[in-house]
XYZ file of C-alpha atoms in Angstrom:
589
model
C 87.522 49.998 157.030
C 87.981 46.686 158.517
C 89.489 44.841 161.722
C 92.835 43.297 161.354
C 95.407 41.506 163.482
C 98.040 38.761 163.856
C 100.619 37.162 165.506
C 104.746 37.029 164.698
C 105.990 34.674 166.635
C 110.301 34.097 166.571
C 110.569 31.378 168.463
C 108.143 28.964 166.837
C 104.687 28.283 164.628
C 102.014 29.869 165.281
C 99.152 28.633 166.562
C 95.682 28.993 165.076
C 93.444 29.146 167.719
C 94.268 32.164 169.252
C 94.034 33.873 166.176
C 90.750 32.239 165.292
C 89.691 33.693 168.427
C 91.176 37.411 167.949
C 89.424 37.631 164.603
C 86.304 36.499 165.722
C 85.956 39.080 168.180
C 86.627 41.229 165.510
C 83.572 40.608 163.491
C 81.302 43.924 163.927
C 84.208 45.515 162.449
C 84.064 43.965 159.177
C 80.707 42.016 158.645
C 81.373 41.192 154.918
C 84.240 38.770 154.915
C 86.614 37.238 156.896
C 90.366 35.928 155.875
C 93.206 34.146 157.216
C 96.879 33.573 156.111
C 99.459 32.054 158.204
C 102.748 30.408 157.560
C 105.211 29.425 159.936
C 106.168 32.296 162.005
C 103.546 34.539 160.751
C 100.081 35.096 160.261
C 97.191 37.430 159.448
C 93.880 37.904 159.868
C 91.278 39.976 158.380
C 87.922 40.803 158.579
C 86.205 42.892 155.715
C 83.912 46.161 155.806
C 83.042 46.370 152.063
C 83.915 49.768 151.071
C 85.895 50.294 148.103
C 86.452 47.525 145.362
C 83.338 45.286 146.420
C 84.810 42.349 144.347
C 87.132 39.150 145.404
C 89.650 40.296 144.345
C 90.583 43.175 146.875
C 89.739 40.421 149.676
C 92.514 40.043 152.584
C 95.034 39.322 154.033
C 95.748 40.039 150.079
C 98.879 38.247 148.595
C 101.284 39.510 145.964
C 103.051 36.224 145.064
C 105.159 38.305 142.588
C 106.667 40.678 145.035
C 106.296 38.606 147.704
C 104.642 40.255 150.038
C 101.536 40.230 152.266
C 98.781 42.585 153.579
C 95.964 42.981 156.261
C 94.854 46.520 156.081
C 92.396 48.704 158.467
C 91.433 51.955 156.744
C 90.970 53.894 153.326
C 93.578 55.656 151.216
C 91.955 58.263 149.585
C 94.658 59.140 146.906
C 94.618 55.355 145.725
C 93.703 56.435 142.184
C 95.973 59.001 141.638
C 98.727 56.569 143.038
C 97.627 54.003 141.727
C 98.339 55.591 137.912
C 101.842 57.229 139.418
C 102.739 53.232 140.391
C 101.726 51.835 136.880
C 103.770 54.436 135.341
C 106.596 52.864 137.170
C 105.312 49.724 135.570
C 103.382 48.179 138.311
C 100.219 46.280 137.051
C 97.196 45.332 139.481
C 94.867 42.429 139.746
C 92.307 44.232 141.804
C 90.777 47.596 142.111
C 90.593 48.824 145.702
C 93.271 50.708 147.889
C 94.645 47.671 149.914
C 96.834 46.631 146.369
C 98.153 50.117 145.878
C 99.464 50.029 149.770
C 101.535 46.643 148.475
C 102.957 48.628 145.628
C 104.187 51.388 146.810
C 105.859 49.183 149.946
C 107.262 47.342 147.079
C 108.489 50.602 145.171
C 109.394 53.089 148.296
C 109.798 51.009 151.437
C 108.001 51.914 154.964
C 108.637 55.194 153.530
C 105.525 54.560 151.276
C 103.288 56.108 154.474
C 104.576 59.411 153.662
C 103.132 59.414 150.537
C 99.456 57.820 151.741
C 96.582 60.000 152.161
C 94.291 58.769 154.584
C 93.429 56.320 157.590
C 95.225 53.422 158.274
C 96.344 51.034 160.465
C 98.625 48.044 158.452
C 100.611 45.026 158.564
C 102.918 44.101 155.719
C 104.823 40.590 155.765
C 107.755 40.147 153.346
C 107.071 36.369 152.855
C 111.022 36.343 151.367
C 112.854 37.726 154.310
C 110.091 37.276 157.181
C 110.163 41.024 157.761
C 107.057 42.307 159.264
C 106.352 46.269 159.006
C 103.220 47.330 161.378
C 102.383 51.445 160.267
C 99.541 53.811 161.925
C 98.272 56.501 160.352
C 99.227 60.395 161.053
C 96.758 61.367 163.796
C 95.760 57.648 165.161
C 92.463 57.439 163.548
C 92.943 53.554 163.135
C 93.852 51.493 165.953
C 96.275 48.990 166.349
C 97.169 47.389 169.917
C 99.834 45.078 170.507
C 100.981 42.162 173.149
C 103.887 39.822 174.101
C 102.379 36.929 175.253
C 105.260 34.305 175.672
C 107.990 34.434 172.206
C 104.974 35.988 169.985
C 104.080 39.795 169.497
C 100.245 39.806 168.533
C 98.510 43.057 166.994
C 94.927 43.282 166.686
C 92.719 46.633 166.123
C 90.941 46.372 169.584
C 92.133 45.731 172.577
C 89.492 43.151 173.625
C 90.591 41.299 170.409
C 94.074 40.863 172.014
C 92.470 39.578 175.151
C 90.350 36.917 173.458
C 93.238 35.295 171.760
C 94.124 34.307 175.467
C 97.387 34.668 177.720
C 97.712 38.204 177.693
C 99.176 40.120 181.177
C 95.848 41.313 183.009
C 97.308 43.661 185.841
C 96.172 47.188 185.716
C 99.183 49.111 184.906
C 99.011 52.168 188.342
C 100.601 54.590 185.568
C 97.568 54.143 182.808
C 95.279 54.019 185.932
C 96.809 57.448 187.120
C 96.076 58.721 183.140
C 92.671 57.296 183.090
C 91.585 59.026 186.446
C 93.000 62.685 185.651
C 93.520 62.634 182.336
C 89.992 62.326 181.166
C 90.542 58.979 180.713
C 92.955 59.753 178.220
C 95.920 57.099 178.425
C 98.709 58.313 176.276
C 100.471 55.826 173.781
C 102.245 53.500 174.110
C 100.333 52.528 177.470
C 96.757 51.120 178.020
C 95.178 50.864 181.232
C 96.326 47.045 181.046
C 100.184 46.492 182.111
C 100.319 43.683 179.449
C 99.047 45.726 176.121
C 100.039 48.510 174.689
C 98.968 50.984 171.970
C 101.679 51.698 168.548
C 101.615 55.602 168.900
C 100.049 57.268 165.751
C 102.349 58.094 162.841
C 104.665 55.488 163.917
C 106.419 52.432 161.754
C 107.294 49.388 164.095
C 109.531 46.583 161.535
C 110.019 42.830 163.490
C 113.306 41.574 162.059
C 113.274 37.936 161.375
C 115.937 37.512 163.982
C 113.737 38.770 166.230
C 114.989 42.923 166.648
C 112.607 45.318 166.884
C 112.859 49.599 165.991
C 110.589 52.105 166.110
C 110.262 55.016 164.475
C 108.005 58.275 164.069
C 107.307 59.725 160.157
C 105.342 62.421 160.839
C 104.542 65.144 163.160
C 104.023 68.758 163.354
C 104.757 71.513 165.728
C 102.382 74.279 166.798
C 103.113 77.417 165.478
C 106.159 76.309 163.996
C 106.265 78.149 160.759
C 107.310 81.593 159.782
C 106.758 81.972 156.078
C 103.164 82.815 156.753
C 103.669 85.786 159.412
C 102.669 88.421 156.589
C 98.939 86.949 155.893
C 96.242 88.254 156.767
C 92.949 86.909 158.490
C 91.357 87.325 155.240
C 94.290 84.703 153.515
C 93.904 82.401 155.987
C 89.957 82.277 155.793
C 90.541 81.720 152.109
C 93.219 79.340 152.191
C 91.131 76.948 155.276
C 88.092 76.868 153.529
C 90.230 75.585 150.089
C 92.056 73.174 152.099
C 88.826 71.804 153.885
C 86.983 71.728 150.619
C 89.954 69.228 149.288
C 89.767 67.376 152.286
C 85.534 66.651 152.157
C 86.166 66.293 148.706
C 88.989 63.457 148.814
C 86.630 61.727 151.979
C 83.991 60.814 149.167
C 85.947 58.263 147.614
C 84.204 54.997 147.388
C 81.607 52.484 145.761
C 79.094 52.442 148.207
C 77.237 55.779 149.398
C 78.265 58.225 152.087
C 76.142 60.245 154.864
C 77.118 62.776 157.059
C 76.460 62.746 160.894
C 75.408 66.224 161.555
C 75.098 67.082 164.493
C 73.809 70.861 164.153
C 76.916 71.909 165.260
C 79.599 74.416 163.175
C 81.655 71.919 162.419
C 79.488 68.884 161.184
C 76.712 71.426 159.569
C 80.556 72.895 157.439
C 80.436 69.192 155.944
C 77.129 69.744 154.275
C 77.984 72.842 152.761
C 81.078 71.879 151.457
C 79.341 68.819 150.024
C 77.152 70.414 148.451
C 79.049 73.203 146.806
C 81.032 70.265 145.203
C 77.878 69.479 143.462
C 76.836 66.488 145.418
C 72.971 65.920 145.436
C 70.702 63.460 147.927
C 73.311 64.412 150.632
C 72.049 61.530 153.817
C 71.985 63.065 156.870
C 71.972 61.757 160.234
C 71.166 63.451 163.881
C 70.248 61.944 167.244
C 68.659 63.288 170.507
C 67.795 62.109 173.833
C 64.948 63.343 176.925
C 65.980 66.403 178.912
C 67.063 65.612 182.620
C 67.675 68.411 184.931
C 67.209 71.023 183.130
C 69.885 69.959 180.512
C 69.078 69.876 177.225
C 69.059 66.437 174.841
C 68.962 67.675 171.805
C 70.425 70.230 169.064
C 67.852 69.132 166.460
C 66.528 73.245 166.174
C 70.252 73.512 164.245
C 70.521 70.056 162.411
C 66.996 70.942 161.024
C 67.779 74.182 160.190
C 70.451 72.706 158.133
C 68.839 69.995 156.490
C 66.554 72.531 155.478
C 68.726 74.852 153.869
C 70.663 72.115 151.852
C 67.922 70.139 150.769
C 69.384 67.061 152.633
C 67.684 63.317 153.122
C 67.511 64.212 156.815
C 66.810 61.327 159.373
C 66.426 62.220 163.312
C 66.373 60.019 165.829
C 65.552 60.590 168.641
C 66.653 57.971 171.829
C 64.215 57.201 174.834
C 66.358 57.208 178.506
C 65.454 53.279 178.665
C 67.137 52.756 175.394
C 69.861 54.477 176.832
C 70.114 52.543 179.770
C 69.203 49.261 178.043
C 72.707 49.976 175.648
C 75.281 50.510 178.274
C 76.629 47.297 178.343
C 76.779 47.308 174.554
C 78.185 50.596 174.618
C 80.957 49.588 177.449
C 81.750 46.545 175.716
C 82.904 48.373 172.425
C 85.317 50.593 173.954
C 88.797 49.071 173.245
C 89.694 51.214 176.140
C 87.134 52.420 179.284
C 86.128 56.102 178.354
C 84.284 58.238 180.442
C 83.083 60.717 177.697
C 78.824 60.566 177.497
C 79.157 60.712 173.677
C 79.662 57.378 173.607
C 76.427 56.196 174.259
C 75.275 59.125 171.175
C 77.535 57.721 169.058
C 76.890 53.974 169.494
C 72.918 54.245 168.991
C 73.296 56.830 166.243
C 75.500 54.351 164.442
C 73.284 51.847 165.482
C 70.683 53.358 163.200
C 73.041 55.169 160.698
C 74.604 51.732 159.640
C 70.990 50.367 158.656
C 70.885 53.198 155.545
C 74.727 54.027 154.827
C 77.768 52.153 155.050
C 79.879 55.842 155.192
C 79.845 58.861 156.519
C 82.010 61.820 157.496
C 81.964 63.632 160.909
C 83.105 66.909 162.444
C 85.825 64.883 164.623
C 88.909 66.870 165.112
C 88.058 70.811 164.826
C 87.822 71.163 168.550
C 91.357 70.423 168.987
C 92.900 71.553 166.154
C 90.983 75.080 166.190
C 90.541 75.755 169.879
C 87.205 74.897 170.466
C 86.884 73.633 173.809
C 86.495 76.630 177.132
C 89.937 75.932 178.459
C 91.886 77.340 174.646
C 90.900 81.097 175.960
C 92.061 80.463 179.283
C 95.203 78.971 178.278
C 96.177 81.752 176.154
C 97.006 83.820 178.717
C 98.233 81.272 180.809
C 101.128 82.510 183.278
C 102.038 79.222 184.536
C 100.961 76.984 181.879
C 101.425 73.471 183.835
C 99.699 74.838 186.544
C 96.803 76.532 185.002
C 96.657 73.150 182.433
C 96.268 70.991 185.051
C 93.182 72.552 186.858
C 91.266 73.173 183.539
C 91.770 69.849 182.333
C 91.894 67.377 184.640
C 89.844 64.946 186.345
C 91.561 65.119 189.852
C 94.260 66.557 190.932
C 97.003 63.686 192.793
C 95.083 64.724 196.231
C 92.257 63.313 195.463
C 93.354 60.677 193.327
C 95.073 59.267 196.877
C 91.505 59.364 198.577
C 90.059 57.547 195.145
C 92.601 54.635 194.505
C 93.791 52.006 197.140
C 97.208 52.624 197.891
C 98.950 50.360 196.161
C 97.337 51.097 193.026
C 98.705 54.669 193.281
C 102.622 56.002 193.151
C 103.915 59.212 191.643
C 101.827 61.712 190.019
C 102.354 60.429 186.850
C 99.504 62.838 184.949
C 100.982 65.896 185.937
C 104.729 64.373 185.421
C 103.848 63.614 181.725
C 102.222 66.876 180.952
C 105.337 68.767 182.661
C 107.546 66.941 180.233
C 105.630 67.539 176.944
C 105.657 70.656 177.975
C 108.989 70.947 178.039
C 109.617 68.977 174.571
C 107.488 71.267 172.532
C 109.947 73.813 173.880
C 110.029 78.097 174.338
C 106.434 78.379 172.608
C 103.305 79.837 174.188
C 101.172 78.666 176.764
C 98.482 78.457 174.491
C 100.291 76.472 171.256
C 101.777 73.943 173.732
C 97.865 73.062 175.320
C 96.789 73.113 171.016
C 99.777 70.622 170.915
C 99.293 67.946 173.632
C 95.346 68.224 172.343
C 96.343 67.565 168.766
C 99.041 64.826 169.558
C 97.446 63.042 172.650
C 94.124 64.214 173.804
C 92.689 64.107 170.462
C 93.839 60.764 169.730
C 92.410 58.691 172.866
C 89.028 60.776 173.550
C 87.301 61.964 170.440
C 89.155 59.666 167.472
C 88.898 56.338 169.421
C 85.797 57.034 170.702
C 84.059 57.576 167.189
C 85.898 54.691 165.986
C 84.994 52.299 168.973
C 81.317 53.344 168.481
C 80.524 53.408 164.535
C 82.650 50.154 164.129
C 80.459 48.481 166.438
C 77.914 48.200 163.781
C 80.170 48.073 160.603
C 79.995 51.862 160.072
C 83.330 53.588 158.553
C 83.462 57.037 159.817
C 85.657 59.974 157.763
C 86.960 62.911 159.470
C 88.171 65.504 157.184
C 89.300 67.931 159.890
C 91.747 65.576 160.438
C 93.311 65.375 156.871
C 96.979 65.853 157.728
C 97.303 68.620 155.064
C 94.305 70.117 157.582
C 96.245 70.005 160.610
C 99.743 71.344 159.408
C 97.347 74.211 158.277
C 95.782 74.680 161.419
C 99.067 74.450 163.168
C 100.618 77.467 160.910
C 97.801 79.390 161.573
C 98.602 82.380 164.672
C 96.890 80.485 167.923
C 95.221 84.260 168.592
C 92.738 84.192 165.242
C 91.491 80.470 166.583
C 91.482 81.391 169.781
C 89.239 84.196 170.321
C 85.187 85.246 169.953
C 85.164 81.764 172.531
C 87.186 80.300 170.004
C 87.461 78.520 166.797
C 87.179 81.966 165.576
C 88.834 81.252 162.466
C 86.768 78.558 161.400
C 83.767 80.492 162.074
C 84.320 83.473 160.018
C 85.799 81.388 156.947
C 82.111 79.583 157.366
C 80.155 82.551 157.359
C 80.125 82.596 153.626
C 78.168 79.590 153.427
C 76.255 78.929 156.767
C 73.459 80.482 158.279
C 74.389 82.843 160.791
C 72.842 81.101 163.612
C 74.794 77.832 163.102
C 78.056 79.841 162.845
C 77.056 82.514 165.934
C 75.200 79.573 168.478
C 76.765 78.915 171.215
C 78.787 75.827 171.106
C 76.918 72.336 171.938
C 78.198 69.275 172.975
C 76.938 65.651 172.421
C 74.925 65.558 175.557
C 73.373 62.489 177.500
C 71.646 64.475 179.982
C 71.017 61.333 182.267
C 75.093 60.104 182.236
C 75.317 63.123 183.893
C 72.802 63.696 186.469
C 72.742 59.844 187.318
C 69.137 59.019 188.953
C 67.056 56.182 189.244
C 67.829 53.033 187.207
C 71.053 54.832 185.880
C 72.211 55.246 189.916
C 71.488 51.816 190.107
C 73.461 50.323 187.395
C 76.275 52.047 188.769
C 75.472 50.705 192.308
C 75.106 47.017 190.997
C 78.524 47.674 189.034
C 80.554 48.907 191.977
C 79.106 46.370 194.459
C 80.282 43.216 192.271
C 82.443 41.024 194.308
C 84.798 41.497 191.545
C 84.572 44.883 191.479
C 85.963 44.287 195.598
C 88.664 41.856 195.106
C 90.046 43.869 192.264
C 90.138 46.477 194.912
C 91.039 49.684 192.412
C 89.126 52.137 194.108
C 88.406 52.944 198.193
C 85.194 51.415 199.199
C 84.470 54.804 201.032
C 85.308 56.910 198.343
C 83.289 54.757 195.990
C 80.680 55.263 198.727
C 80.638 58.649 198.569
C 80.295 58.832 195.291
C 77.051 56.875 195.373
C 75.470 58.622 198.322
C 76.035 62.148 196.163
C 76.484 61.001 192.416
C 75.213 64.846 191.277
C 77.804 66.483 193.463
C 80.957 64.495 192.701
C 81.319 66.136 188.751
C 84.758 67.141 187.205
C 85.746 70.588 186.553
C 84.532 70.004 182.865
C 81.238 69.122 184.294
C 81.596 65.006 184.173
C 80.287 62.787 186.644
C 83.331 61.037 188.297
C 80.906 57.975 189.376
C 80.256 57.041 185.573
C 84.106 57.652 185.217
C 84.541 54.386 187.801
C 81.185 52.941 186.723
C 82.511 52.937 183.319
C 85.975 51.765 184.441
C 84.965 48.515 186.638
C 82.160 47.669 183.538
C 84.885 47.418 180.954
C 86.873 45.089 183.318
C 84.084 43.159 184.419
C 82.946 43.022 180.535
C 86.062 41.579 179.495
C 86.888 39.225 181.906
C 89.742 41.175 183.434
């Protein structure tokens, strides 16, 4: 896990300082090294998160002078070994003994085609130093990042997008389409765009090559449909709790891989406290466990430390709770803004940054419960939607923000056109084709949703502090699983009923019955006091007026009644611009 990026430029050298620059600002991504290779047209940067293969000799950008080839590499493959022997057998031999080499091998054996055979997270660049041929890959479900830029005759790539902005000349304007996503969409902003008009996002499971005569193509390796197979219509609910507790066990299992030690952020929560068990049953012993909890505000709880207890109890685990005080919370929000690679409205990120914060001072590693929400209907809307009789209809009021109404009385008119959220849902809708209501909402989750709220946000947060997070629901074996299984056994008992009976066998029934818990920041909610005024400082920056994004009386109202102005999903739409005109202000936008 690591921070990479560089620049191909066609036209020309290129030039160091910008890179310099792009790297450097990549630094809390990789504290334990830092590498540069450049050579006319090309170069790479790379900064190290010690992981696997804590010698030299896995350092990067790694060279293969013999096959002539280059790599800087985000990520971890966690079938390296095994590959690793199926490429000697081929009669490959290696100088190091990490993952990065066996990525330069199998490019060298198989082609960009080698990503179908990777198990893992990953975001890459490989330079054929013969031809000039640059290959950037992301990983199946866009758990690593990797943003890109034209700024002049070069294409940069760099893993955040404040990294892309530091290297200097990149196009600042907010793009009105991302704005539309960011505003309604949960501040979801699909792939390719950002909320910037002048950087965009490779969409996961993608290959991008750069020709040397400068031609570009694009091309997705890997998806999977909802509901999409029919060889597994005879089994039984008793099958599939069999078969998703085998495949989950594989996937914890193949997320231990590495040379430095590996926690678990537990949360108390099903999915998290499943991690633990299944650790455990594979036999592993002084399991590190992390949980974190903040001061009730409203009535709203801060804490689900009665269930992370519970299970560190029952599994014996090296337990460590923190608990967060509302000033720490308010004294991180810049910190916590300023390592989003995109603005994101979602109050876990201020859990995640100060548990990593923490975490990262005992453990280099650990896996989370990331990705069963979305790929087992977890969240309130799933039910809903399964019944849905007009499903772009009924989607739209469950899930987003605003509707285009109100997004006219938000945003100053020229920073608003079409109703671009609802137009993109309409036609994803109509891609995945004559399926139900319910697999086509379990589809744009998985594929979109997914990727820019929960993924990015874990990644944004733990990175911030050198922590490499694993999410075995998101093992790609996991999700073509999930998405064979019939939508009706995850969908109901509130959902993620599958899941929950396939746990029951090694859970305590009060994780697996509890009602389902979020990561809640009571006071990012019900903003009061020093929080109101943060926001009211942040909104009243001249900047924040010149840029002139939102209506000065709508912004008004949302001050005067910060409580009353939530989102159907029970967000407050002033930290949603708060966080928005932060970011920009943060990064000099």
């Amino acid at each position: 896990m690591c921070g990479i990026c560089g620049e191909v430029n066609r036209n020309g050298s290129v030039r160091m300082a910008p890179l310099e620059a792009m790297s450097e600002a990549l630094s809390p991504r990789g504290p334990d090294g830092f590498g540069l290779l450049a050579q006319g047209d090309v170069a790479l940067a790379h900064r190290r998160l010690s992981i696997l293969d804590l010698k030299a000799t896995s350092q990067q950008p790694m060279v293969d002078s013999q096959l002539g080839l280059a790599i800087a590499f985000n990520g971890c493959i966690y079938n390296f070994r095994d590959f690793r022997q199926d490429l000697k057998a081929k009669g490959y031999t290696f100088f190091s003994e990490g993952d990065t080499e066996v990525i330069l091998k199998a490019y060298h054996a198989w082609g960009a085609d080698c990503v179908l055979r990777l198990k893992g997270m990953f975001a890459f660049a490989i330079w054929e130093m013969w031809t000039g041929r640059v290959v950037l890959a992301r990983d199946r479900l866009g758990i690593k990042p990797l943003y890109l830029a034209d700024v002049g005759s070069s294409l940069r790539f760099a893993s955040t997008l404040p990294a892309l902005l530091a290297g200097g000349g990149v196009d600042t304007a907010i793009d009105p389409v991302g704005l539309h996503h960011y505003m309604s969409f949960h501040s979801v902003v699909p792939a390719p765009r950002t909320i910037l008009r002048g950087v965009r996002k490779l969409p996961p499971a993608t290959l991008l090559t750069l020709e040397p005569d400068g031609q570009r193509s694009e091309r997705q390796y890997w998806s999977v449909r909802m509901g999409g197979d029919t060889d597994t219509d005879d089994m039984g609910e008793e099958e599939w709790r069999e078969t998703l507790i085998h495949c989950l066990l594989r996937a914890v299992e193949r997320r231990t891989v590495s040379d430095v030690p590996v926690g678990v952020l537990l949360s108390g929560g099903l999915d998290s406290s499943l991690l633990v068990a299944l650790l455990a049953q594979l036999g592993h012993e002084d399991i590190r466990t992390f949980s974190v909890g903040f001061e009730a505000v409203g009535g709203l709880k801060g804490d689900e430390f009665e269930y992370s207890d519970l299970m560190a109890r029952t599994y014996g685990t090296d337990h460590t709770k923190i608990v967060i005080s509302p000033e720490r919370v308010l004294s991180a929000l810049p910190g916590v803004i300023g390592a989003m690679s995109e603005p994101m409205m979602s109050h876990d990120c201020v859990g995640f940054y100060l548990l990593a914060e923490e975490v990262s001072r005992h453990v280099k590693v650990v896996q989370s419960g990331q990705g069963a929400d979305e790929t087992f209907a977890g969240y309130h809307w799933h039910e809903k939607m399964l019944t849905a009789a007009d499903p772009l209809d009924d989607y739209a009021r469950l899930y987003f923000d605003r509707d285009h109404a109100e997004m006219a009385h938000a945003l100053s008119p020229d920073m608003i056109s079409g109703d671009h959220s609802r137009i993109f849902v309409k036609d994803f809708f109509y891609r995945c084709g004559e399926t139900s209501p319910i697999n086509k909402t379990l589809q744009i989750d998985t594929e979109i949703m997914l990727v820019d709220d929960p993924v990015k946000r874990v990644d944004n947060m733990t990175m911030a502090f050198g922590l490499e997070t694993r999410v075995p629901f998101l093992d790609h074996e996991m999700v073509e699983l999930a998405t064979r299984i019939p939508s009706e056994l995850k969908v109901k008992s509130g959902g993620k009923h599958i899941l929950k009976e396939a746990a029951r066998r090694i859970l305590p029934p009060e994780v697996v019955d509890r009602p389902k818990g979020y990561f809640p920041v009571p006071a990012l909610k019900y903003i009061r006091g020093p929080y109101l005024d943060f926001a009211r400082d942040v909104l009243n920056q001249q900047a924040a007026r010149d840029r002139g994004i939102f209506r000065q009386d709508y912004v008004a109202g949302l001050l005067g009644d910060p409580e009353g102005s939530l989102t159907p999903k029970g967000h407050s739409k002033l930290w949603q611009v708060t966080v928005l005109e932060h970011w920009l202000q943060a990064h000099g936008v």
